[in-house]
Short mmCIF file of N, CA and C in Angstrom, two decimals:
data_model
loop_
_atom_site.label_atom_id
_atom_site.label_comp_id
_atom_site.label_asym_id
_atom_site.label_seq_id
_atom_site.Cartn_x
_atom_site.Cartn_y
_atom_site.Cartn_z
N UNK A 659 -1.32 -1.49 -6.41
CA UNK A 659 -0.63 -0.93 -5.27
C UNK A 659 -0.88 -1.81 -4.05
N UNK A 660 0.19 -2.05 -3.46
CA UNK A 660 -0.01 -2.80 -2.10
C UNK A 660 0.80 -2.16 -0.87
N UNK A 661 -0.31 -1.90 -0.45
CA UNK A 661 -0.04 -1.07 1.42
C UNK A 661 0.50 -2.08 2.21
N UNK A 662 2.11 -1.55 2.41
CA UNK A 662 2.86 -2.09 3.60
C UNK A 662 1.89 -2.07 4.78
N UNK A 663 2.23 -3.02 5.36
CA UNK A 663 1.51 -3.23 7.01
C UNK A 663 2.42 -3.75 8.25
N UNK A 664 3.54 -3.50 7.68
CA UNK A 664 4.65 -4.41 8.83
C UNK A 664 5.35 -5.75 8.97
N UNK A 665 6.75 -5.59 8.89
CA UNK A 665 7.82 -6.47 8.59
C UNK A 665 8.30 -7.12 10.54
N UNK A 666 8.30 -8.41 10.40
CA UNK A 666 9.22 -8.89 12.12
C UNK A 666 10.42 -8.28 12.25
N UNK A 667 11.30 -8.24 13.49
CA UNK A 667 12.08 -7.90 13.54
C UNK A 667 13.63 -8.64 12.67
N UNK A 668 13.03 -9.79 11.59
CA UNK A 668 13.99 -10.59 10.72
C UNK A 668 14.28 -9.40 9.64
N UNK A 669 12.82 -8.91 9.50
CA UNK A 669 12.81 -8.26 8.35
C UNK A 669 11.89 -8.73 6.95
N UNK A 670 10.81 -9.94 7.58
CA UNK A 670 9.99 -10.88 7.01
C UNK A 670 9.08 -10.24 7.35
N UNK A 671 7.76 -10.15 5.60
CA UNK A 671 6.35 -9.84 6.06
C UNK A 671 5.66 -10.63 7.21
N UNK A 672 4.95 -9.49 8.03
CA UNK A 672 4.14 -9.94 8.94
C UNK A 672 3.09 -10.56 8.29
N UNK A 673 1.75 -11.56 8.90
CA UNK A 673 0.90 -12.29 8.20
C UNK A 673 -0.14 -11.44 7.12
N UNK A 674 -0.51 -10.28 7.92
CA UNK A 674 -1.28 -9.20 7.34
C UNK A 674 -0.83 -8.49 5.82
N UNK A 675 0.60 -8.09 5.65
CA UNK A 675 1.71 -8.26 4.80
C UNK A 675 1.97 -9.09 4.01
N UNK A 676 1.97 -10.35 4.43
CA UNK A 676 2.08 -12.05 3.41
C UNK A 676 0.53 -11.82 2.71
N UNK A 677 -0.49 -11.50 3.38
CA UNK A 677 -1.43 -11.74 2.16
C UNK A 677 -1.89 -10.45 1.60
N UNK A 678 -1.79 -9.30 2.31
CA UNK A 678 -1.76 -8.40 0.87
C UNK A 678 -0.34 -8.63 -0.53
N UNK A 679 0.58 -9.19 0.00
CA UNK A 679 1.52 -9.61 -1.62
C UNK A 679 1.10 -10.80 -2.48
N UNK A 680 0.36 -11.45 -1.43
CA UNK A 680 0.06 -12.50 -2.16
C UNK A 680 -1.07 -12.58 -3.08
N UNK A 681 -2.17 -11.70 -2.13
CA UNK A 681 -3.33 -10.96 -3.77
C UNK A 681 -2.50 -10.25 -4.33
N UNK A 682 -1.83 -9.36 -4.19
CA UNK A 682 -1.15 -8.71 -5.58
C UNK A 682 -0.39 -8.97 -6.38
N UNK A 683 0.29 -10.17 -5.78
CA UNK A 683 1.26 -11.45 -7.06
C UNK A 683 -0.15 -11.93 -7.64
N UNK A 684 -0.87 -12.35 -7.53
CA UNK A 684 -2.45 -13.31 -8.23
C UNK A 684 -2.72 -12.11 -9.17
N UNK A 685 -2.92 -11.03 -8.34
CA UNK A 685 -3.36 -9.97 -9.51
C UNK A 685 -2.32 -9.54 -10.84
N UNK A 686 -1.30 -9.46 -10.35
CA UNK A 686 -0.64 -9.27 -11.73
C UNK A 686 -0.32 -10.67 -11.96
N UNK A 687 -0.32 -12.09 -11.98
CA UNK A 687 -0.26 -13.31 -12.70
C UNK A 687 -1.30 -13.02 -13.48
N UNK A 688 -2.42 -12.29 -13.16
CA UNK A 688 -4.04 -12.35 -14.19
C UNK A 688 -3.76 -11.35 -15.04
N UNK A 689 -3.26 -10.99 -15.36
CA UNK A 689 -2.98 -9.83 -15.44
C UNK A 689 -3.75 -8.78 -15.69
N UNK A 690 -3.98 -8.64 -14.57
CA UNK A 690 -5.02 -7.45 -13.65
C UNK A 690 -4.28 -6.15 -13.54
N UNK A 691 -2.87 -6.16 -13.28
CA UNK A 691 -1.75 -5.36 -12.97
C UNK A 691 -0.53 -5.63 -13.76
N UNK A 692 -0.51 -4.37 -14.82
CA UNK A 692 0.70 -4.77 -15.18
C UNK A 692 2.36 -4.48 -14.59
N UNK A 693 2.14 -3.69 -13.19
CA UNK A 693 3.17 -3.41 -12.87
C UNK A 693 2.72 -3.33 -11.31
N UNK A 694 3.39 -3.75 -10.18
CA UNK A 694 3.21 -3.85 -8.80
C UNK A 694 4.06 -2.51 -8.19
N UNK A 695 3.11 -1.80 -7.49
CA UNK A 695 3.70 -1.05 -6.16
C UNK A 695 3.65 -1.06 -5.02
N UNK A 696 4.98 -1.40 -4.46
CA UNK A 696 5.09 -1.76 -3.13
C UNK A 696 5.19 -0.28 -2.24
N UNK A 697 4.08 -0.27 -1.19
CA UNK A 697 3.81 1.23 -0.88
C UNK A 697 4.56 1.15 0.76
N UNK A 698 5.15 1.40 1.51
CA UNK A 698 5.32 1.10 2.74
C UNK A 698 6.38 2.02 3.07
N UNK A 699 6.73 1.94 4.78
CA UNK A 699 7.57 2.26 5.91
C UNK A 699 9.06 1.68 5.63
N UNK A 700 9.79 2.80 5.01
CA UNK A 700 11.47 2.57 5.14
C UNK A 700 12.39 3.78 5.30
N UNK A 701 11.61 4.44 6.68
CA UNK A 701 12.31 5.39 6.88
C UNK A 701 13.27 5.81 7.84
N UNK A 702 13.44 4.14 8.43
CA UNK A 702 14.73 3.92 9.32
C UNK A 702 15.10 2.97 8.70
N UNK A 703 16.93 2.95 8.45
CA UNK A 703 18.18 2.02 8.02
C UNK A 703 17.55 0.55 8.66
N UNK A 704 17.03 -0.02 9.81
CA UNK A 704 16.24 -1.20 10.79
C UNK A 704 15.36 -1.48 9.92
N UNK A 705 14.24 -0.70 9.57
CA UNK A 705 13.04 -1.33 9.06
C UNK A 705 12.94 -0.95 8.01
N UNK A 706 12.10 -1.85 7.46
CA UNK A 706 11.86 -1.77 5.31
C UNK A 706 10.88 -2.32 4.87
N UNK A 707 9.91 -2.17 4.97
CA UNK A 707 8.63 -2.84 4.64
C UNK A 707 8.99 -3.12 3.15
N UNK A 708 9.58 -2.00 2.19
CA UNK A 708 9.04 -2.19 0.45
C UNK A 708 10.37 -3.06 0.07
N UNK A 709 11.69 -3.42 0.57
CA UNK A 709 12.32 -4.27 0.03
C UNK A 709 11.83 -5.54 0.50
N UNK A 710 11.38 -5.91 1.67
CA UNK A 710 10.90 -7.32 1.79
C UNK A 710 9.68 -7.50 0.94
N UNK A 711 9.11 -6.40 0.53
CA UNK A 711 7.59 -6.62 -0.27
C UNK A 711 8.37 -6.74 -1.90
N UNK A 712 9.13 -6.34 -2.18
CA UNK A 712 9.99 -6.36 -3.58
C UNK A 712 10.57 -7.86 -3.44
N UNK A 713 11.18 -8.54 -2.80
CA UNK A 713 11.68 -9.52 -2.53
C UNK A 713 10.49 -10.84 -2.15
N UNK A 714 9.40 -10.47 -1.50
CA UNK A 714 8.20 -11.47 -1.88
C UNK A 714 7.90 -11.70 -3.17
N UNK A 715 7.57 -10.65 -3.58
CA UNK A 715 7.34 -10.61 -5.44
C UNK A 715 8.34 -11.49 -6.13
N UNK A 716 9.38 -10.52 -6.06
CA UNK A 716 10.30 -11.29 -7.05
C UNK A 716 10.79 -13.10 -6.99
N UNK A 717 10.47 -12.99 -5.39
CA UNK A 717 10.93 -14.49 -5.20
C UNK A 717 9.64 -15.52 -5.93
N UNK A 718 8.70 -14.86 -6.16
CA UNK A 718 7.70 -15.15 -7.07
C UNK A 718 7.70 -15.21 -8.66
N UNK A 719 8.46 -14.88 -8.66
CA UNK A 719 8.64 -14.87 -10.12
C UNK A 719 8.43 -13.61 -11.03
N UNK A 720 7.77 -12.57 -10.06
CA UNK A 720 7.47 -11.36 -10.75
C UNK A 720 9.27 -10.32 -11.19
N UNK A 721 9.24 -10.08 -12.04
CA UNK A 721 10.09 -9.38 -12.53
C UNK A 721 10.53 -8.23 -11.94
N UNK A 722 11.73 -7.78 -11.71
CA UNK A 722 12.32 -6.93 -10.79
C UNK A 722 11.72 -5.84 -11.47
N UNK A 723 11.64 -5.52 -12.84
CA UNK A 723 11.42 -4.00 -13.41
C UNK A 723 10.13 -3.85 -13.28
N UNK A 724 9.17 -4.96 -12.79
CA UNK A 724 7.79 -4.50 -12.97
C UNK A 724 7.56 -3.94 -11.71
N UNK A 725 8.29 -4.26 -10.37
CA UNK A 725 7.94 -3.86 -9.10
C UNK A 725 8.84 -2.49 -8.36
N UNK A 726 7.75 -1.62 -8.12
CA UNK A 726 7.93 -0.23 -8.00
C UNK A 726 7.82 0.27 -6.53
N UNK A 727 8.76 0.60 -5.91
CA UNK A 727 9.31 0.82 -4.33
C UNK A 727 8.81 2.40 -4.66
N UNK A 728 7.62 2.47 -3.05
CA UNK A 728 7.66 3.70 -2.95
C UNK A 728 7.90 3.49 -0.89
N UNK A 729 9.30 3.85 -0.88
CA UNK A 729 10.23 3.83 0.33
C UNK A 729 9.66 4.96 1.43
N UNK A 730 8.47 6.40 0.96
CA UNK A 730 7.85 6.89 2.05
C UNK A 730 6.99 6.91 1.89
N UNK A 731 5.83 5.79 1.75
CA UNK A 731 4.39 5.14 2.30
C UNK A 731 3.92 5.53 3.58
N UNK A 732 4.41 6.58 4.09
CA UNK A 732 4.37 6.41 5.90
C UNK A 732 2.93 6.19 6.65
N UNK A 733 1.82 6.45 5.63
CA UNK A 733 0.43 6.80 5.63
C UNK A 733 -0.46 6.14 4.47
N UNK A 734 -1.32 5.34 4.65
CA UNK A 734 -2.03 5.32 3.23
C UNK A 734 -2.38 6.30 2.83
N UNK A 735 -2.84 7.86 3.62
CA UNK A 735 -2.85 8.98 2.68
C UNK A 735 -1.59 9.52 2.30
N UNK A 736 -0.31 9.02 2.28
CA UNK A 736 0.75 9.89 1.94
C UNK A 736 1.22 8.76 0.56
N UNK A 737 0.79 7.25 0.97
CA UNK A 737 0.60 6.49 -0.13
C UNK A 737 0.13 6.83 -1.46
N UNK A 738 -1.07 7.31 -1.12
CA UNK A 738 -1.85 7.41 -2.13
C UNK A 738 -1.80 8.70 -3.07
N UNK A 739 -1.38 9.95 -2.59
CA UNK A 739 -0.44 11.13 -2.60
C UNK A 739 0.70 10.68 -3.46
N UNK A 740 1.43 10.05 -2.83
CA UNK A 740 2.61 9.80 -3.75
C UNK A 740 2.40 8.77 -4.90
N UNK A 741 1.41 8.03 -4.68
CA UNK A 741 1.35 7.29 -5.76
C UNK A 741 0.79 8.63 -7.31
N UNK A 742 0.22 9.28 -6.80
CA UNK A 742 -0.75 10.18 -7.72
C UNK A 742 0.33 11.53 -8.12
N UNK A 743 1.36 12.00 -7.68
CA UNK A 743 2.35 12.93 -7.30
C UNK A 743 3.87 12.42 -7.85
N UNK A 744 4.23 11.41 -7.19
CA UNK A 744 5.45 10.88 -7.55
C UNK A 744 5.47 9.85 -8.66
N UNK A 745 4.25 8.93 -8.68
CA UNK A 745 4.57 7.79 -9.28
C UNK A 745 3.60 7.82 -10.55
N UNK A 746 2.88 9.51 -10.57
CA UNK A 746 2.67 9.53 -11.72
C UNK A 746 1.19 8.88 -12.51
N UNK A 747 0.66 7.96 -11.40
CA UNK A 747 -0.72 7.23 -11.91
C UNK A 747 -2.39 7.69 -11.78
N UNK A 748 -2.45 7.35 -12.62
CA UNK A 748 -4.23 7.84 -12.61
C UNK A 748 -5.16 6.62 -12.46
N UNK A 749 -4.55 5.57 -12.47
CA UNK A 749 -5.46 4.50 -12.01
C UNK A 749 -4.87 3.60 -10.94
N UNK A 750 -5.91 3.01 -9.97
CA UNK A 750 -4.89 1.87 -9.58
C UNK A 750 -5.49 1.10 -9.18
N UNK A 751 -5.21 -0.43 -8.73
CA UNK A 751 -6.07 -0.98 -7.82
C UNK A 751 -5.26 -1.06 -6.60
N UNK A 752 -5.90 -1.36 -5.67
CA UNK A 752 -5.62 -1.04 -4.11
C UNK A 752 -5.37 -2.25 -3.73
N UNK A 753 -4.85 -2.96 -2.91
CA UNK A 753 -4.61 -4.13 -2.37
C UNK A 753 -3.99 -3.83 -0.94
N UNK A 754 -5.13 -4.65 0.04
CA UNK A 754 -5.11 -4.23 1.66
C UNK A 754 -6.35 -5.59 2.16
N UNK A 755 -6.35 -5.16 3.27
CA UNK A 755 -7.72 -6.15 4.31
C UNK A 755 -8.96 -5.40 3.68
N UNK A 756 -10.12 -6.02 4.10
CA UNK A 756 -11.06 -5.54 3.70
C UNK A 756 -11.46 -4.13 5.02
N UNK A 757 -11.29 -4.19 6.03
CA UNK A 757 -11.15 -3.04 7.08
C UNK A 757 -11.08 -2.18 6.60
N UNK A 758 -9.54 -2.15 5.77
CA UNK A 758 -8.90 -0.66 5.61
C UNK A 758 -9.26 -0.30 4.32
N UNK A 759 -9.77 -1.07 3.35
CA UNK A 759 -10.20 -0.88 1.81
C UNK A 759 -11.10 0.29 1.85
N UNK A 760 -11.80 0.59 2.87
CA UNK A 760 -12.86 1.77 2.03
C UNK A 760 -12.41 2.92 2.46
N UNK A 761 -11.27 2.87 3.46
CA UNK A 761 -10.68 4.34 4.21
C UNK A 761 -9.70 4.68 2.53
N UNK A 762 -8.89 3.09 2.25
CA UNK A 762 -7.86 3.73 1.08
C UNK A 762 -8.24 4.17 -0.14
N UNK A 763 -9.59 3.43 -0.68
CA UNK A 763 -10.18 3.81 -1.96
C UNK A 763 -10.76 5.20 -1.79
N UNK A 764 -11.41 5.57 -0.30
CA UNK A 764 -12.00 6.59 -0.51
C UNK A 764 -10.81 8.24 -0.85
N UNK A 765 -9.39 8.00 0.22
CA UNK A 765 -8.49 8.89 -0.36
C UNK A 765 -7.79 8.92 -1.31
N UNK A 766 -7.72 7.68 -2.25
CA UNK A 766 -7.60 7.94 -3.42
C UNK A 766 -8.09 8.60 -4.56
N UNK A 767 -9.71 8.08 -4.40
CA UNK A 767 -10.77 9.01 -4.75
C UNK A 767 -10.65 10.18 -4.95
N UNK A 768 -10.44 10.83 -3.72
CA UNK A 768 -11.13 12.12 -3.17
C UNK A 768 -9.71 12.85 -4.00
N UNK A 769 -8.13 11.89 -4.20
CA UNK A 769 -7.16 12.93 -4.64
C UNK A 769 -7.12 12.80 -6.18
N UNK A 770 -8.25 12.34 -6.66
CA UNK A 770 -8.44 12.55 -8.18
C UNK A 770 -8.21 10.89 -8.77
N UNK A 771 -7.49 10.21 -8.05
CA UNK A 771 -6.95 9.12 -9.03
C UNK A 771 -8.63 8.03 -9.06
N UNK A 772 -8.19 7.21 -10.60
CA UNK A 772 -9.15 6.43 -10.63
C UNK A 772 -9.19 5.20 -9.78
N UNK A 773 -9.68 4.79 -8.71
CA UNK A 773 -9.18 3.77 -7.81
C UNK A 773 -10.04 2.63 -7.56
N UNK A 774 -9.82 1.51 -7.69
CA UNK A 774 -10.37 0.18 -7.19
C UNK A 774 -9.59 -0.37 -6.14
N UNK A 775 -10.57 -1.22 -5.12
CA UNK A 775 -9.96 -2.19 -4.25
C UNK A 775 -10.22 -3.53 -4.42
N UNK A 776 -9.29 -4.30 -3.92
CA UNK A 776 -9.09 -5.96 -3.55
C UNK A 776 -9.23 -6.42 -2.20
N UNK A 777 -10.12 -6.64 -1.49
CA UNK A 777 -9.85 -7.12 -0.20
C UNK A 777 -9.19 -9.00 -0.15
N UNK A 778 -7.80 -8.14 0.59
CA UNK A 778 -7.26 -10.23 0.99
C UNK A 778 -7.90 -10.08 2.21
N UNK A 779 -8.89 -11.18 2.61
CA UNK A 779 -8.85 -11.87 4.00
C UNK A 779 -9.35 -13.18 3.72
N UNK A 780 -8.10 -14.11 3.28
CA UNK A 780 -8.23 -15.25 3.58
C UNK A 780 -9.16 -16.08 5.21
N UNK A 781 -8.77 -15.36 6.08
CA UNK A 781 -9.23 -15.61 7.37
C UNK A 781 -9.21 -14.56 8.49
N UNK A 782 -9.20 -15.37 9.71
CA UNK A 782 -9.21 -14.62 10.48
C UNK A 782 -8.16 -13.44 11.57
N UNK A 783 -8.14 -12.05 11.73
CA UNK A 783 -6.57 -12.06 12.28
C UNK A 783 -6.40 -11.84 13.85
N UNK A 784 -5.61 -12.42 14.13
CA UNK A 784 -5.47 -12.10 15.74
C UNK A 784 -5.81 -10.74 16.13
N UNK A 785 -6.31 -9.90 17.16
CA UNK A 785 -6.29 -8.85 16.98
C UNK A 785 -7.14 -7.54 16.67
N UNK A 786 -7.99 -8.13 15.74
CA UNK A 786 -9.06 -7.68 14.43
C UNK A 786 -9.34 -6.65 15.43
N UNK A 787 -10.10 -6.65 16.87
CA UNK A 787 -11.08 -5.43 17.45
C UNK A 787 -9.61 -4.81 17.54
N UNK A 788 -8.81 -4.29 17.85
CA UNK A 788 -7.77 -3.50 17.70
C UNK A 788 -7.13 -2.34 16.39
N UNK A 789 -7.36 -3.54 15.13
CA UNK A 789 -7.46 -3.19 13.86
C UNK A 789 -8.19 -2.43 13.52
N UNK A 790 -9.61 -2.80 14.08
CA UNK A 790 -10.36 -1.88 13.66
C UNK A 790 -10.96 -0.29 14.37
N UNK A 791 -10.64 -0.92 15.64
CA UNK A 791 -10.82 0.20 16.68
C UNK A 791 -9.57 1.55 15.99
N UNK A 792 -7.88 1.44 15.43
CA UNK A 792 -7.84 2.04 15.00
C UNK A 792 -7.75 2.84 13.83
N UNK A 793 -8.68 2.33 13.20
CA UNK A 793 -8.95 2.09 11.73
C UNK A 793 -10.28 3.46 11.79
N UNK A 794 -10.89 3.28 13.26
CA UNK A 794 -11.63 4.32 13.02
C UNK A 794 -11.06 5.85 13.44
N UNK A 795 -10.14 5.56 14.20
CA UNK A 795 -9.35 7.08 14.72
C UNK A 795 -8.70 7.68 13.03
N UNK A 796 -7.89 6.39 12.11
CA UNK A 796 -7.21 6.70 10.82
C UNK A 796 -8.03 7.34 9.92
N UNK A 797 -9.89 6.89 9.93
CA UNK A 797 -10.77 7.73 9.03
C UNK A 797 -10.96 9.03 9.75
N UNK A 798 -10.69 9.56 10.58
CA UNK A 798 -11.46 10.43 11.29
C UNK A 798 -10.05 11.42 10.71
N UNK A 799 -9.00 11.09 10.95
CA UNK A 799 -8.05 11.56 10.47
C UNK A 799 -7.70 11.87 8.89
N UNK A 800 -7.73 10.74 8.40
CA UNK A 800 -7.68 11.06 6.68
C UNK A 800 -8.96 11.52 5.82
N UNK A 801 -10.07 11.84 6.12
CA UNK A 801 -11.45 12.74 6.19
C UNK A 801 -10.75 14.01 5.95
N UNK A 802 -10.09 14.37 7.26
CA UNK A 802 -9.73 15.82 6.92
C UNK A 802 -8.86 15.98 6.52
N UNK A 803 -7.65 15.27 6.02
CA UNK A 803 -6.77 15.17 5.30
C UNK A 803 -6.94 15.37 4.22
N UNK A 804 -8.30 14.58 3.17
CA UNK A 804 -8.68 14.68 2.09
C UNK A 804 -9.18 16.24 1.74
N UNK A 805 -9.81 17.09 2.86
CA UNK A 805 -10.38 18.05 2.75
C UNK A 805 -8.98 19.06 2.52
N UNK A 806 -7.91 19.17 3.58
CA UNK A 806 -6.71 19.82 3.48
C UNK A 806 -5.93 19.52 2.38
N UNK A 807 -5.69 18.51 2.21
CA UNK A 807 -4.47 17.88 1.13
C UNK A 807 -3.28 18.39 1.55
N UNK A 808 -2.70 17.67 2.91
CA UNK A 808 -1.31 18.50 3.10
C UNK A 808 -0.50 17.42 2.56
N UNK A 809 0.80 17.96 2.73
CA UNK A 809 1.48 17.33 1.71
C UNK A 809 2.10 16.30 2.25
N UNK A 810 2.46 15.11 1.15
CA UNK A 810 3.27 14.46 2.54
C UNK A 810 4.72 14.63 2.79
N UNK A 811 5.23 13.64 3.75
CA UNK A 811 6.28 14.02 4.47
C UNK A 811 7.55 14.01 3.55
N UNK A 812 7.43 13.14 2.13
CA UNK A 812 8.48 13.17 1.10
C UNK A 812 8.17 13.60 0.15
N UNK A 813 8.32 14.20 -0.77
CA UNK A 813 7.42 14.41 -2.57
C UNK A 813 8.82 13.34 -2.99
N UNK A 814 9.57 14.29 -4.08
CA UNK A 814 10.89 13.68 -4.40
C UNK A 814 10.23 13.67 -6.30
N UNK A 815 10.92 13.61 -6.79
CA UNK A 815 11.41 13.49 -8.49
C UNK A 815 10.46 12.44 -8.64
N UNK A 816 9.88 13.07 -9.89
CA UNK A 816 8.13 12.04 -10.51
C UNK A 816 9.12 11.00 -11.34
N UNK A 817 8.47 9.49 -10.70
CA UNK A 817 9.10 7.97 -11.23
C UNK A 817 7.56 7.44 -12.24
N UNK A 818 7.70 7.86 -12.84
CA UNK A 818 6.23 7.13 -13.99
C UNK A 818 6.52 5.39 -13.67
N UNK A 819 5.19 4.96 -13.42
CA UNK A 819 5.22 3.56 -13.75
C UNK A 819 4.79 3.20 -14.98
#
């Protein structure tokens, strides 16, 4: 699974974006993953995080049927929800920064699925005290999320990967 993080206004992954696809193309070349989910923000006609993340892949060589659009990602907890709800999986590995890796493994966790992470950080990102500053408001938030389990903002018809 790979957590959208934001497309430019072209409609091209942002840098943060370029290297979570790019560990998760490596991971399924190893085959670590036999099937890629692109988790992200496409809930305005303007923006689309999971077709430009489908279109990184594939322009990679990864196979259109192996890569799996989940179009209301709006949340890594609504991610991870739907991955476990809609898309049907009990295992996954996670693919994100190392920041956000222990907020996503831990709500995966907590919603039953079996979960591993990958941290990409090739380097350094513009920004980072920002990232992380709200990275801690997002745990404070998905903590009790995990405790509630509300639902998220789409369910929709179970797509087995």
């Amino acid at each position: 699974m790979v957590l959208g993080c934001g497309v430019d206004d072209d409609g091209n992954p942002k840098l943060l974006l370029r290297d979570r696809l790019s560990c998760g193309v490596d991971l399924y070349n190893a085959d670590a993953a036999p099937k890629l989910l692109m988790t992200g923000d496409h809930g305005r006609v303007t923006y689309d995080e999971v077709n430009a993340m489908k279109t990184y892949a594939t322009d990679r060589g990864i196979s259109s049927s192996d890569v799996f659009m989940d179009h209301a990602g709006f949340s890594t907890y609504e991610s991870m929800y739907r991955a476990r709800d809609v898309f049907d999986a009990d295992s996954i590995i996670i693919v994100t920064q190392e920041y956000h890796l222990y907020r996503a493994v831990y709500i995966a966790r907590s919603l039953g699925l079996d979960a591993y992470g990958v941290a990409c950080d090739p380097g350094e990102y513009h920004g980072q005290i920002w990232l992380d500053a709200r990275e801690i408001l997002a745990r404070n938030k998905d903590f009790l999320y995990c405790i509630f389990e509300p639902e998220p903002t789409f369910l929709g018809e179970v797509i087995p990967i």
